[in-house]
């Protein structure tokens, strides 16, 4: 083979890849550019929101929902990056060590308040290493069981698991997952110690619940409402003070007689400590604007949740929530004797 | 009967014994639980032991009736250069950014071949950097900055 | 007939211009990311998910599904051409496919893969349309005990992937299983074998192991004889399968399709078993066992068909029950939710257009893939003519970028060289990497389901035998082990006798 024909072949191959990547570029225009009020220094480059969980999960979806209106308000590109691992602590640790300039922002959920209790050598302290921006949303959870599970109401369930503590199985989506935390709180509230069956994520856990392999679990409404309305699982209660719009007949835990069991998967935005106050304010303002966006409200409603009220989307309210939750979970987790490392 | 010693068999068996043993040793540091309620150490302990046993069997077989495999030369230069190139990539991609890191990695890698001419190496590295930037950053929207913070802008 | 009405509804939805267009974009992108080492369908779907927010729900799902099965197609191309599997299924294709490429029969291998995949995709789409809900019910009968027995059977069957010594193949499987234990234990959260590195908590990524064991190790082997050997690939003989090839792939495609369609339905990892179970079956029933591993076209056609059929039927739990079987499916659940569709058993009745439209689009997607891939075979085969001095740096660089892009974790990149060197040493010693990869994929499933089954049964190990499906699978596993080991023992005895004389 002559060398020229070789290189021609290579060139053709590269051209083929070029066509493919062009197609990708046309459909893959993922960044969101805003054209809003720029000026005043910050921001003059892309802002990255780190999501410490996998793309497509509930936290990622919420982040991507608010990224666009936030970008429009800030007048800069907002890029969502997934840095997964170790219950969200890898991504959080990375942001804790990032430059405190407001260009690296963290979206984290309830896991921020449980990490210090679950992990030794965490490498960061939520209150010391992070500046809060504001709360974003609080996702309700539901207690569900396989459809042929005997108890009919939440109080029946508590009585049943107490009487059969050595045979009942409680599924969860892994150590530190929202379903695990809710399960711990259930055991504390009911005053019982159950056999927990961990899974790797909600999907497989719910599969085995629908298949009747395990008895019950507690998970985010986002994941369970489809199965509940189809009658594939039996639902007992929702864990927030108010009922959920998509499941109007489902009582709250307080109504059903277990008021101690109140938990939601709350989400908030953070920047590293040392970020200038005016930058924090700008981010908080942008968050508020995003949460008031009708499209965001609609999309969140579809997810079975809603933006927090405007007064909670502030650094102060978020910090108060974080402090309170850190205290709650430190006790629950220590009592349960759970350790992730 | 003449024994057929097989160096590759002994080496492979040795590697298995070593890795299996290391996992066994590591597993002992974790909770083992009971046979029916296994702790985190139980499964790796079991499999590590199986691997070490299989490794031992391969060593013995290699000493008695080994497979005749020609081991062949070892391309030390290629190994060294490729290790260096990939480690360089992992270490610097965040700091230097996509373009400089890709260029250096590609250039280093081309040098793995002992027959490459310097000019060809540079041309290949430049071409690959452009191609990978087009495919991964422009095409697939990979979120890696083109120029990293270490470069000061 | 109701089915025909439903299919008519499906095709009328799927054939809308924008749906065909995005189906094409999906399969094209899927093929592209499947061909590139490292970047897989999961990452691509995750990246494109936000863009689909503005689409019609059915259009969005058609495109995302297209990426998934398109990537299954593309992955086999890289496996055949440069021995670089992007997914566990493609590791099986690489066994004979890459040998065929080196013999100058890359075109035939690629065509067998494409045609096999198309036929399998078509049959599986029909299966999906006709029997999705009952199949999903059967899948739910599989609990942890059944999955443990199934995966154990799979591990034993994978001995068949090796050409050489069964002992070494077993050791490679065990090594793969061990490597799969690195990372956080899901039952207790204990980080295992992570050397205090938080980046390793999530475990080692499959792509790093595959790229290292196959890609890097292969490059090192090719570079060792540089001075003496020039051409790595012999001259391309013929671009298309010969009449003989065509005759030989009919059976494997039919059997692979059936196996894959059945296994794909199981959400707990059935689809990963599809391709190599098919390989093992073909090798066992073939009259030309010695050709397997040396360029048997059956070893490409069967597994590729099985893989594509499984890719299609693995949508069954998602579509009929709202339960995802694969990370890509989990992302699609996210897409359902964002579009205001609650994933669950009600999708079929509440959104018939979406359900049947998606199924019909899969068949259209398969047609598009064949139309896209058959002409591309010529281009791919020419790619083999790229001088090796350009090709191997390209593989290394793309592999590094691809693995880094998985989760922006430098450890995934370092892992390539670690596994490259480990793989190189072991391959030089006559061990083969494919069983290791399958051990790596299946190992965590074995441990997870073993421990879960024992937790649920309160430590009563008899569940594996008292549950009928599990017992049958275990019996099959025992039989498979006997069949795999017996010939080796018999052969050894023959060898010993031969030496005594």
Tab-separated table of N, CA and C in Angstrom, chain B residues 27 33 146:
chain	number	residue	atom	x	y	z
B	27	UNK	N	-8.967	-8.787	53.775
B	27	UNK	CA	-10.312	-9.130	54.266
B	27	UNK	C	-10.320	-9.348	55.765
B	33	UNK	N	-18.319	-11.468	60.084
B	33	UNK	CA	-19.700	-11.915	60.317
B	33	UNK	C	-19.728	-13.422	60.547
B	146	UNK	N	-10.813	23.839	28.298
B	146	UNK	CA	-9.766	23.647	27.288
B	146	UNK	C	-8.403	24.018	27.845
